[in-house]
Coordinates of C-alpha atoms in Angstrom, one line a residue:
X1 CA 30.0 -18.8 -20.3
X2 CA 29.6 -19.5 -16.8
X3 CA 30.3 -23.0 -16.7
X4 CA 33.2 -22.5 -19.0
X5 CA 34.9 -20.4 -16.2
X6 CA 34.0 -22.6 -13.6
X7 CA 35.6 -25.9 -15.8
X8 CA 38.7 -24.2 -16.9
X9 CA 39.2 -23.1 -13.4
X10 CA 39.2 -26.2 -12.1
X11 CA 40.7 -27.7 -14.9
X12 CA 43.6 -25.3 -14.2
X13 CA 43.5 -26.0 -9.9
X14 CA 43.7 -29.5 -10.9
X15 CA 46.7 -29.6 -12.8
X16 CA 48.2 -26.2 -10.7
X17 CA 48.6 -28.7 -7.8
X18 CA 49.8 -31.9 -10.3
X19 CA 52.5 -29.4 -11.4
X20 CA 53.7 -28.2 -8.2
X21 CA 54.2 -31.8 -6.7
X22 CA 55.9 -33.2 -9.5
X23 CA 58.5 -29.8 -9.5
X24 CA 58.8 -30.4 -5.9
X25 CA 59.4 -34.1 -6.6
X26 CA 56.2 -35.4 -4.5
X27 CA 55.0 -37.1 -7.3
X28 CA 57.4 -39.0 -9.7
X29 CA 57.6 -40.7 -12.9
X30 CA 57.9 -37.6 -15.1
X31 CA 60.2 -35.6 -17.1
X32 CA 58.6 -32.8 -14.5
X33 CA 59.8 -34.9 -11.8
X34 CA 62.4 -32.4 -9.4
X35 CA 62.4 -29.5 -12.2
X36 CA 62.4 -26.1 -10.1
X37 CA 60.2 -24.7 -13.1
X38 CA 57.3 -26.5 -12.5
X39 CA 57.5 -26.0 -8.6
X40 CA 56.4 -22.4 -9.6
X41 CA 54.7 -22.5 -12.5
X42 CA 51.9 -25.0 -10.9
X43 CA 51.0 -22.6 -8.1
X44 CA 50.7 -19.7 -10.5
X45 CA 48.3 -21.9 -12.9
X46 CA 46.2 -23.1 -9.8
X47 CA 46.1 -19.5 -8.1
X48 CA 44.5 -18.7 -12.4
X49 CA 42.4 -21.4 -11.8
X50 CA 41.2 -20.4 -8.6
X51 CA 40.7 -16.6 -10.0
X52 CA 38.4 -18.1 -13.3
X53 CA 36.7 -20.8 -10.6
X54 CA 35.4 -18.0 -8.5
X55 CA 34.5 -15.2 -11.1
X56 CA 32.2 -18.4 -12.7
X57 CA 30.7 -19.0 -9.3
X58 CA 30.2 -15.6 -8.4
X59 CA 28.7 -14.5 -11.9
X60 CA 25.1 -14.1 -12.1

């Protein structure tokens, strides 16, 4: 179960941070691409992420 948590957390950082730069239009060539949406849905995903990463490290 651990390494579940610690996947899907990073799983979840990863594609948190892909999010957020297509919303804020860093990173083009998407449908996402400038869409205020994803310019907040990507850092709530990746702060998720961050939450599962950690409780998977931490667990013993």
């Amino acid at each position: 179960m651990r390494w579940v948590l610690i996947v899907v957390g990073a799983l979840l950082i990863l594609s948190g941070v892909v999010w957020t730069l297509q919303g804020l239009d860093v990173l083009g060539g998407s449908s996402m691409s400038g869409s205020t949406i994803w310019a907040v849905i990507g850092p709530v995903a990746a702060v998720i992420g961050a939450v599962l990463f950690l409780r998977g490290v931490r667990k013993r």
